[in-house]
PDB file of C-alpha atoms in Angstrom:
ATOM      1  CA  UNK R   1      -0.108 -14.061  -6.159  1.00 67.00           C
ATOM      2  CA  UNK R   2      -2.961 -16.331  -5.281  1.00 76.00           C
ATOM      3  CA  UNK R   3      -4.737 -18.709  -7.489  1.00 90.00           C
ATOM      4  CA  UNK R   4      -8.021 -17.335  -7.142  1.00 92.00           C
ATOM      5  CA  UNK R   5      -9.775 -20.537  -8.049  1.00 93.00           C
ATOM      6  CA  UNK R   6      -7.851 -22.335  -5.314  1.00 96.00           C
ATOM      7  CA  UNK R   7      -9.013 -19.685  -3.030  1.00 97.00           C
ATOM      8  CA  UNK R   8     -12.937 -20.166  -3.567  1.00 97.00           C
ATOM      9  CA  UNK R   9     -12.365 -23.644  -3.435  1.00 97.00           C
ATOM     10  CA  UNK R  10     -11.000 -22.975   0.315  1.00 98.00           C
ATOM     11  CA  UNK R  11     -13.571 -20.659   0.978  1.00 98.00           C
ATOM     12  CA  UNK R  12     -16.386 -23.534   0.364  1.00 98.00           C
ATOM     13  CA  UNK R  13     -14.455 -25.845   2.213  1.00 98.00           C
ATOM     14  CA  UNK R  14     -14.043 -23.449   5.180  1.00 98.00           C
ATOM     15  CA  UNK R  15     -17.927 -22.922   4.765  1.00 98.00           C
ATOM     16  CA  UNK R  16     -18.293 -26.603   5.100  1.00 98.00           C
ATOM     17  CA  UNK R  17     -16.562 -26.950   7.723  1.00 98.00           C
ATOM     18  CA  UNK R  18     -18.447 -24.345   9.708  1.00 97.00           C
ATOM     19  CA  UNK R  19     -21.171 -26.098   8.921  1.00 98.00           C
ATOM     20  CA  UNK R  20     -20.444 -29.676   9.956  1.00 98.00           C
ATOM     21  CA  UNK R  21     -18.889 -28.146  13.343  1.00 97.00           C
ATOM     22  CA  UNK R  22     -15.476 -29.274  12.548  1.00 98.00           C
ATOM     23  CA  UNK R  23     -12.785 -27.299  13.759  1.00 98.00           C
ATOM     24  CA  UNK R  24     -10.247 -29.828  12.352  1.00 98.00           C
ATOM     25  CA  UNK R  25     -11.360 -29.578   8.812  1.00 98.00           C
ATOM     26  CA  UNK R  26     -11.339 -25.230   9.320  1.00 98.00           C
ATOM     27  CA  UNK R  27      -8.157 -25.438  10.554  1.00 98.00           C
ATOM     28  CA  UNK R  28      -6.382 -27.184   8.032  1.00 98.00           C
ATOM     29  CA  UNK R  29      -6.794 -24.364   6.069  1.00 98.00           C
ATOM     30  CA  UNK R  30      -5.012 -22.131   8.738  1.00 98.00           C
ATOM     31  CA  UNK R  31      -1.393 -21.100   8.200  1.00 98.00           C
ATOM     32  CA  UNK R  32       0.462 -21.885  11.200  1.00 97.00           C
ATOM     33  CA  UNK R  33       1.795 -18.414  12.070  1.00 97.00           C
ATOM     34  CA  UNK R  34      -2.120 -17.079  11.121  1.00 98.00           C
ATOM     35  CA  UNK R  35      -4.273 -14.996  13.112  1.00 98.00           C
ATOM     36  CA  UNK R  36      -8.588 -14.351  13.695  1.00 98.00           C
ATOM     37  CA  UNK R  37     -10.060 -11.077  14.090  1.00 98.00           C
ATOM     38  CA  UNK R  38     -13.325 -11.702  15.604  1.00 95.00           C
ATOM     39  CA  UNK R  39     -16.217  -8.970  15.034  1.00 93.00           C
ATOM     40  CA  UNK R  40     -16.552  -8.766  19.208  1.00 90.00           C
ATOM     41  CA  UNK R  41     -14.085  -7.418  21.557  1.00 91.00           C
ATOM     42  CA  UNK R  42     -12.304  -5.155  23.491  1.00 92.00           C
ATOM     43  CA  UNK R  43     -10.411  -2.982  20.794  1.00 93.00           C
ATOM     44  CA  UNK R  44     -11.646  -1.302  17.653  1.00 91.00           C
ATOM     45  CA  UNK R  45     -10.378  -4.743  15.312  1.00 90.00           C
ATOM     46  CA  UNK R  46     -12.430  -6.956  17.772  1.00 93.00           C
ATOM     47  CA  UNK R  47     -10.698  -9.724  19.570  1.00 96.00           C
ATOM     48  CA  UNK R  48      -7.256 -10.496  18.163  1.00 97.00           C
ATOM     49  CA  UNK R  49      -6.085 -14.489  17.879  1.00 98.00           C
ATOM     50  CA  UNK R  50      -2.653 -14.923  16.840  1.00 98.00           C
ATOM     51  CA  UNK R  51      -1.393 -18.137  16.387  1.00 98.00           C
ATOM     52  CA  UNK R  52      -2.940 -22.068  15.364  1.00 97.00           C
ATOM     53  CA  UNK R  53      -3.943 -22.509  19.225  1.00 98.00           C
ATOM     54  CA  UNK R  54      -4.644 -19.699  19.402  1.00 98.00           C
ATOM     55  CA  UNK R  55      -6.942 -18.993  15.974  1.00 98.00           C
ATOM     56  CA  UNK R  56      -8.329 -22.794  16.959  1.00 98.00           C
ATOM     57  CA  UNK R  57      -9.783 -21.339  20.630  1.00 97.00           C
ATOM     58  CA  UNK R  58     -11.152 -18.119  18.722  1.00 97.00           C
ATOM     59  CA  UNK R  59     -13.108 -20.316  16.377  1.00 97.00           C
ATOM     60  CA  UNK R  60     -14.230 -22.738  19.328  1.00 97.00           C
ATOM     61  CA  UNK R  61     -15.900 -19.635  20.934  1.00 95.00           C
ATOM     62  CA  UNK R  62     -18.380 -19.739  17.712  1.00 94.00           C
ATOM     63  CA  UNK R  63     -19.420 -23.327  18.566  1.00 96.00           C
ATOM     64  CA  UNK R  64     -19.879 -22.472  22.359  1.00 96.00           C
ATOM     65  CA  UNK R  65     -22.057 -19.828  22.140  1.00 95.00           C
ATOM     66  CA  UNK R  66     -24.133 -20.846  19.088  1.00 96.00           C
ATOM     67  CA  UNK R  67     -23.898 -24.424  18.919  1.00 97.00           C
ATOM     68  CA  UNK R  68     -25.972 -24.668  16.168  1.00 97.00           C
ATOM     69  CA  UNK R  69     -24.707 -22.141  14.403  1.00 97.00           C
ATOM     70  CA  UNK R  70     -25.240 -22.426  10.757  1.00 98.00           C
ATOM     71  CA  UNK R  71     -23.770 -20.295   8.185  1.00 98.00           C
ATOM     72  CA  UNK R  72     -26.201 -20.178   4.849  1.00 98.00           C
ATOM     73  CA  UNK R  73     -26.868 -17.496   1.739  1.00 98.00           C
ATOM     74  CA  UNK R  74     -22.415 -18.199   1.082  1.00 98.00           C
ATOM     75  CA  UNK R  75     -21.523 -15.919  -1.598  1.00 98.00           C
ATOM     76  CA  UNK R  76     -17.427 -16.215  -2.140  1.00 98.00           C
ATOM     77  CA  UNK R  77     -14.872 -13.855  -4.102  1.00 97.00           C
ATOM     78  CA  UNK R  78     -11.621 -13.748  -4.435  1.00 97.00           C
ATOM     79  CA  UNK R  79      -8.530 -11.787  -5.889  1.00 96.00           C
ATOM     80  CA  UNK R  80      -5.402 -11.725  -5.552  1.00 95.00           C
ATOM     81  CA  UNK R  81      -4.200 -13.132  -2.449  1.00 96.00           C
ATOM     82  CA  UNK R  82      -7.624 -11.804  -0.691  1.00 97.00           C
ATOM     83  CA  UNK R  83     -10.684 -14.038  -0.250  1.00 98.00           C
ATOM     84  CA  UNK R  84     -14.205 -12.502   1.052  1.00 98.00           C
ATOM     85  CA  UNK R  85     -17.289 -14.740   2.069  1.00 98.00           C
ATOM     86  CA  UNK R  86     -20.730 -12.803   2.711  1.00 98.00           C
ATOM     87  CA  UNK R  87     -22.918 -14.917   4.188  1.00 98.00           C
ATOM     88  CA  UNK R  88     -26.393 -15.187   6.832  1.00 98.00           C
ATOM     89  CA  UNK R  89     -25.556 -16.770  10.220  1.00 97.00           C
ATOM     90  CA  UNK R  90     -28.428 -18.505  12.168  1.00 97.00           C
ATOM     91  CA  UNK R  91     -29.068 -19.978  15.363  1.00 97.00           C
ATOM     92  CA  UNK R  92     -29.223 -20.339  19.047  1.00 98.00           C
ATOM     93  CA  UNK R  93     -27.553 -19.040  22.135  1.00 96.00           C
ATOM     94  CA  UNK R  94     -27.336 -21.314  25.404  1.00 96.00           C
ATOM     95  CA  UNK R  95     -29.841 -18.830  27.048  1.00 97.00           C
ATOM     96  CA  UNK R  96     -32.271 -19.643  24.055  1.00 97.00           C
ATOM     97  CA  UNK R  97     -31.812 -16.514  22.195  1.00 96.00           C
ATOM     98  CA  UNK R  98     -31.971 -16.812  18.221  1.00 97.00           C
ATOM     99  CA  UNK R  99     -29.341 -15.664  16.299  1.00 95.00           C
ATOM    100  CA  UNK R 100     -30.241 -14.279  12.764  1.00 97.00           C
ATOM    101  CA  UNK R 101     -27.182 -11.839  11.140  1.00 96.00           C
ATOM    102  CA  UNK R 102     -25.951 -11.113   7.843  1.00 98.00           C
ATOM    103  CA  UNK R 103     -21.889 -10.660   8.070  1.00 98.00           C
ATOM    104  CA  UNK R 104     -18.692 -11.330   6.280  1.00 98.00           C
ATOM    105  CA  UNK R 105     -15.520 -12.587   6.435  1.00 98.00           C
ATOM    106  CA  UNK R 106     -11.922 -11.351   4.856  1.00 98.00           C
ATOM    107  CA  UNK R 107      -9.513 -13.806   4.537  1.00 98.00           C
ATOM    108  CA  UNK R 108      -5.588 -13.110   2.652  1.00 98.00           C
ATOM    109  CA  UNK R 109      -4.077 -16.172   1.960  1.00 98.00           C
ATOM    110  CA  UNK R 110      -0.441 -16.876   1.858  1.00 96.00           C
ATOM    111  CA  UNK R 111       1.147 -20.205  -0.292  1.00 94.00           C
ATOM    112  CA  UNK R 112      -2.527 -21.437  -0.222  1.00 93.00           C
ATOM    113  CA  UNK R 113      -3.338 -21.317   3.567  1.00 97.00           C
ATOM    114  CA  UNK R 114      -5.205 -18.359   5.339  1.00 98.00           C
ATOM    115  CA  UNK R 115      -2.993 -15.880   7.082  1.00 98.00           C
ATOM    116  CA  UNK R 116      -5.742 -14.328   8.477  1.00 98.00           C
ATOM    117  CA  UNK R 117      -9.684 -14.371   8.921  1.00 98.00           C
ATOM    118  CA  UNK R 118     -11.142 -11.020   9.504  1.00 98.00           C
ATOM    119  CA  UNK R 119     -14.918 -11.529  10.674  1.00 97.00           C
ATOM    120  CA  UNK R 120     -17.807  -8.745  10.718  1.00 97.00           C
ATOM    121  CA  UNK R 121     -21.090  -9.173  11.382  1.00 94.00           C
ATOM    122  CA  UNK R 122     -24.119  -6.313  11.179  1.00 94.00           C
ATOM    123  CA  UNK R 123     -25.897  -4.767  14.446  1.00 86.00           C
ATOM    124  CA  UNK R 124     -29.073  -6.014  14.924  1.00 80.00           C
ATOM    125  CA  UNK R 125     -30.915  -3.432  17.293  1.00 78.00           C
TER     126      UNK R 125
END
């Protein structure tokens, strides 16, 4: 079991991270044999990342097409060994399109790292 404390902590950090653009600081929260879910993809779970390099690329794709993605409205919960943050993503596509989409994002945590990151996001139509 997970201290659930040390697991909001994490989340905020992660949330920083986003934030500041600093894929170093997210993934020292990673687990090395962790994996990313992303909420876009070919199968039903999205796009599947398995692996540090792996989970790193995944999470480099969120930089590259929204560079200035920020991540505001962070609401964190945890128990157990699960972590959730709800949050609003903003910003702005290379083309120029704006980004502006409430989502969340699972997290389970094993000996205080993330095992995996499970993203969803809502249609906007």
């Amino acid at each position: 079991m997970e201290d659930e404390g040390r697991i909001l902590a994490a989340l905020d950090g992660l949330a920083a991270g986003f934030n500041a653009h600093d894929i170093d600081r997210i993934m020292s929260y990673f687990a090395d044999d962790c994996s990313l879910d992303l909420p876009r993809g070919p199968d039903p779970h999205g796009r599947r990342y398995h692996g540090r390099d792996a989970v790193r690329r995944g999470l480099m794709t969120r930089f590259e097409t929204t560079p200035d993605v920020h991540y505001s409205e962070v609401e964190n919960f945890a128990t157990g060994n699960t972590g959730m943050s709800r949050w609003l993503l903003t910003g702005t596509t290379p083309a120029g399109e704006k980004i502006r989409v409430r989502g969340c994002d699972f997290y389970t945590f094993g000996n205080g790292k993330v095992i995996r990151k499970d993203s969803y996001w809502k249609i906007v139509a």
